[in-house]
PDB file of C-alpha atoms in Angstrom:
ATOM      1  CA  MET J   3      -2.086   0.161  25.776  1.00  0.00           C
ATOM      2  CA  ASP J   4       0.981   2.371  25.401  1.00  0.00           C
ATOM      3  CA  LYS J   5       1.206   4.800  22.530  1.00  0.00           C
ATOM      4  CA  LEU J   6       4.148   4.486  20.161  1.00  0.00           C
ATOM      5  CA  PHE J   7       4.179   8.274  19.796  1.00  0.00           C
ATOM      6  CA  ASN J   8       2.237  11.416  20.595  1.00  0.00           C
ATOM      7  CA  ILE J   9       0.989  13.637  17.813  1.00  0.00           C
ATOM      8  CA  GLU J  10       0.954  17.370  17.256  1.00  0.00           C
ATOM      9  CA  PHE J  11      -0.858  19.069  14.375  1.00  0.00           C
ATOM     10  CA  LEU J  12       0.589  22.148  12.729  1.00  0.00           C
ATOM     11  CA  GLU J  13      -1.917  24.815  11.680  1.00  0.00           C
ATOM     12  CA  GLU J  14      -2.003  23.610   8.049  1.00  0.00           C
ATOM     13  CA  ALA J  15      -2.920  20.068   9.144  1.00  0.00           C
ATOM     14  CA  PHE J  16      -5.568  21.435  11.500  1.00  0.00           C
ATOM     15  CA  GLU J  17      -7.067  23.546   8.712  1.00  0.00           C
ATOM     16  CA  PHE J  18      -7.160  20.584   6.335  1.00  0.00           C
ATOM     17  CA  LEU J  19      -9.069  18.456   8.860  1.00  0.00           C
ATOM     18  CA  ARG J  20     -11.380  21.309   9.858  1.00  0.00           C
ATOM     19  CA  ASN J  21     -12.468  21.831   6.231  1.00  0.00           C
ATOM     20  CA  LEU J  22     -13.458  18.193   5.695  1.00  0.00           C
ATOM     21  CA  ASP J  23     -16.864  16.660   6.243  1.00  0.00           C
ATOM     22  CA  LYS J  24     -17.164  15.537   9.889  1.00  0.00           C
ATOM     23  CA  LYS J  25     -17.280  11.813   9.070  1.00  0.00           C
ATOM     24  CA  HIS J  26     -14.170  12.097   6.911  1.00  0.00           C
ATOM     25  CA  HIS J  27     -12.028  13.863   9.500  1.00  0.00           C
ATOM     26  CA  GLU J  28     -13.295  11.478  12.191  1.00  0.00           C
ATOM     27  CA  LYS J  29     -12.121   8.521  10.078  1.00  0.00           C
ATOM     28  CA  ILE J  30      -8.696  10.143   9.601  1.00  0.00           C
ATOM     29  CA  LEU J  31      -8.372  10.767  13.363  1.00  0.00           C
ATOM     30  CA  PHE J  32      -9.507   7.191  14.069  1.00  0.00           C
ATOM     31  CA  ASN J  33      -6.733   5.866  11.804  1.00  0.00           C
ATOM     32  CA  ILE J  34      -4.153   8.153  13.425  1.00  0.00           C
ATOM     33  CA  ARG J  35      -5.126   6.894  16.893  1.00  0.00           C
ATOM     34  CA  LYS J  36      -4.868   3.326  15.579  1.00  0.00           C
ATOM     35  CA  ALA J  37      -1.387   4.066  14.159  1.00  0.00           C
ATOM     36  CA  GLN J  38      -0.347   5.359  17.586  1.00  0.00           C
ATOM     37  CA  ILE J  39      -0.839   1.921  19.151  1.00  0.00           C
ATOM     38  CA  GLU J  40       0.108  -0.499  16.375  1.00  0.00           C
ATOM     39  CA  GLN J  41       2.727  -0.428  13.644  1.00  0.00           C
ATOM     40  CA  ASP J  42       0.786  -0.698  10.409  1.00  0.00           C
ATOM     41  CA  PRO J  43       2.354   0.532   7.149  1.00  0.00           C
ATOM     42  CA  GLU J  44      -1.138   0.799   5.655  1.00  0.00           C
ATOM     43  CA  LEU J  45      -1.840   3.594   8.163  1.00  0.00           C
ATOM     44  CA  PHE J  46       1.570   5.242   8.722  1.00  0.00           C
ATOM     45  CA  SER J  47       4.624   4.816   6.532  1.00  0.00           C
ATOM     46  CA  LYS J  48       7.842   6.537   5.544  1.00  0.00           C
ATOM     47  CA  LEU J  49       7.963   8.348   2.211  1.00  0.00           C
ATOM     48  CA  LYS J  50      11.468   9.826   1.902  1.00  0.00           C
ATOM     49  CA  ASP J  51      13.835  12.355   3.460  1.00  0.00           C
ATOM     50  CA  GLU J  52      12.415  11.653   6.924  1.00  0.00           C
ATOM     51  CA  ILE J  53       8.892  12.574   5.794  1.00  0.00           C
ATOM     52  CA  TRP J  54       6.123  10.151   6.707  1.00  0.00           C
ATOM     53  CA  GLU J  55       2.466   9.881   5.763  1.00  0.00           C
ATOM     54  CA  PHE J  56      -0.707   8.987   7.614  1.00  0.00           C
ATOM     55  CA  ARG J  57      -2.909   7.169   5.126  1.00  0.00           C
ATOM     56  CA  THR J  58      -6.697   6.973   5.095  1.00  0.00           C
ATOM     57  CA  LEU J  59      -8.930   5.594   2.380  1.00  0.00           C
ATOM     58  CA  TYR J  60     -12.521   6.622   2.995  1.00  0.00           C
ATOM     59  CA  GLN J  61     -15.441   6.603   0.570  1.00  0.00           C
ATOM     60  CA  GLY J  62     -13.080   6.266  -2.378  1.00  0.00           C
ATOM     61  CA  LEU J  63     -10.862   9.216  -1.383  1.00  0.00           C
ATOM     62  CA  LYS J  64      -7.192   8.786  -0.487  1.00  0.00           C
ATOM     63  CA  TYR J  65      -6.424  11.205   2.324  1.00  0.00           C
ATOM     64  CA  ARG J  66      -2.841  11.913   3.293  1.00  0.00           C
ATOM     65  CA  LEU J  67      -1.410  13.833   6.228  1.00  0.00           C
ATOM     66  CA  LEU J  68       2.329  14.279   5.934  1.00  0.00           C
ATOM     67  CA  ALA J  69       4.418  14.264   9.086  1.00  0.00           C
ATOM     68  CA  PHE J  70       7.881  14.038  10.610  1.00  0.00           C
ATOM     69  CA  TRP J  71       9.364  12.824  13.891  1.00  0.00           C
ATOM     70  CA  ASP J  72      10.569  15.130  16.656  1.00  0.00           C
ATOM     71  CA  LYS J  73      12.812  13.101  18.966  1.00  0.00           C
ATOM     72  CA  THR J  74      14.497  16.071  20.651  1.00  0.00           C
ATOM     73  CA  ASP J  75      12.787  15.214  23.957  1.00  0.00           C
ATOM     74  CA  SER J  76      13.895  11.707  24.903  1.00  0.00           C
ATOM     75  CA  ALA J  77      10.895  11.245  27.214  1.00  0.00           C
ATOM     76  CA  ASN J  78       8.310  12.200  24.610  1.00  0.00           C
ATOM     77  CA  THR J  79       8.449  10.835  21.063  1.00  0.00           C
ATOM     78  CA  LEU J  80       6.404  13.190  18.943  1.00  0.00           C
ATOM     79  CA  VAL J  81       5.091  12.961  15.405  1.00  0.00           C
ATOM     80  CA  VAL J  82       4.256  16.354  13.905  1.00  0.00           C
ATOM     81  CA  ALA J  83       1.609  16.408  11.160  1.00  0.00           C
ATOM     82  CA  THR J  84       2.436  19.197   8.722  1.00  0.00           C
ATOM     83  CA  HIS J  85      -0.471  19.330   6.271  1.00  0.00           C
ATOM     84  CA  GLY J  86      -2.949  17.190   4.408  1.00  0.00           C
ATOM     85  CA  PHE J  87      -4.261  16.656   0.908  1.00  0.00           C
ATOM     86  CA  ILE J  88      -6.343  14.274  -1.156  1.00  0.00           C
ATOM     87  CA  LYS J  89      -4.100  12.024  -3.206  1.00  0.00           C
ATOM     88  CA  LYS J  90      -5.177  11.735  -6.834  1.00  0.00           C
ATOM     89  CA  ARG J  91      -2.446   9.590  -8.393  1.00  0.00           C
ATOM     90  CA  SER J  92      -0.235   6.705  -7.366  1.00  0.00           C
ATOM     91  CA  ASN J  93       2.745   8.702  -6.066  1.00  0.00           C
ATOM     92  CA  VAL J  94       2.717  11.453  -3.482  1.00  0.00           C
ATOM     93  CA  PRO J  95       3.461  14.651  -5.433  1.00  0.00           C
ATOM     94  CA  GLU J  96       6.995  15.956  -4.906  1.00  0.00           C
ATOM     95  CA  ASN J  97       5.671  19.458  -4.124  1.00  0.00           C
ATOM     96  CA  GLU J  98       3.748  18.021  -1.137  1.00  0.00           C
ATOM     97  CA  ILE J  99       6.926  16.393   0.198  1.00  0.00           C
ATOM     98  CA  GLN J 100       8.826  19.666  -0.293  1.00  0.00           C
ATOM     99  CA  LYS J 101       6.109  21.547   1.579  1.00  0.00           C
ATOM    100  CA  ALA J 102       6.382  19.084   4.478  1.00  0.00           C
ATOM    101  CA  LYS J 103      10.170  19.517   4.533  1.00  0.00           C
ATOM    102  CA  GLN J 104       9.816  23.315   4.637  1.00  0.00           C
ATOM    103  CA  LEU J 105       7.279  23.112   7.468  1.00  0.00           C
ATOM    104  CA  LYS J 106       9.609  20.732   9.320  1.00  0.00           C
ATOM    105  CA  MET J 107      12.513  23.165   8.968  1.00  0.00           C
ATOM    106  CA  LYS J 108      10.368  26.065  10.217  1.00  0.00           C
ATOM    107  CA  TYR J 109       9.101  23.953  13.140  1.00  0.00           C
ATOM    108  CA  PHE J 110      12.627  23.221  14.365  1.00  0.00           C
ATOM    109  CA  GLU J 111      13.749  26.833  13.812  1.00  0.00           C
ATOM    110  CA  ASP J 112      10.786  28.086  15.852  1.00  0.00           C
ATOM    111  CA  LYS J 113      11.474  25.494  18.542  1.00  0.00           C
ATOM    112  CA  GLU J 114      15.110  26.596  18.777  1.00  0.00           C
ATOM    113  CA  LYS J 115      14.105  30.284  19.022  1.00  0.00           C
ATOM    114  CA  SER J 116      11.632  29.426  21.752  1.00  0.00           C
ATOM    115  CA  LYS J 117      14.303  27.524  23.677  1.00  0.00           C
ATOM    116  CA  LYS J 118      16.694  30.493  23.486  1.00  0.00           C
ATOM    117  CA  LYS J 119      14.030  32.903  24.783  1.00  0.00           C
ATOM    118  CA  LYS J 120      13.521  30.717  27.877  1.00  0.00           C
ATOM    119  CA  ARG J 121      17.208  30.889  28.817  1.00  0.00           C
TER     120      ARG J 121
END
């Protein structure tokens, strides 16, 4: 089955997953792989300002990995996971969305610098 997108994890997202209990991060990765092959708003949905969230509910904890789309390469649609947190209330905290937006901005700045160095 074809993937809807590929995924890349920024260091903050990697660190979040690495610090979780093995079963918990395996469940999150399972849900991400599932979201890659089927559109399910329970697993992957848009928040605001082009920031999206991977959603996992496991053993009563609401895990969130925030992400954005990188469509600069037309052959490879990429979702970039910025960071994760455990959601404790009904709305995603605004500071988490702002953090994702800052990481997105830095990602594209770094990508542009890298492109210029190759020229």
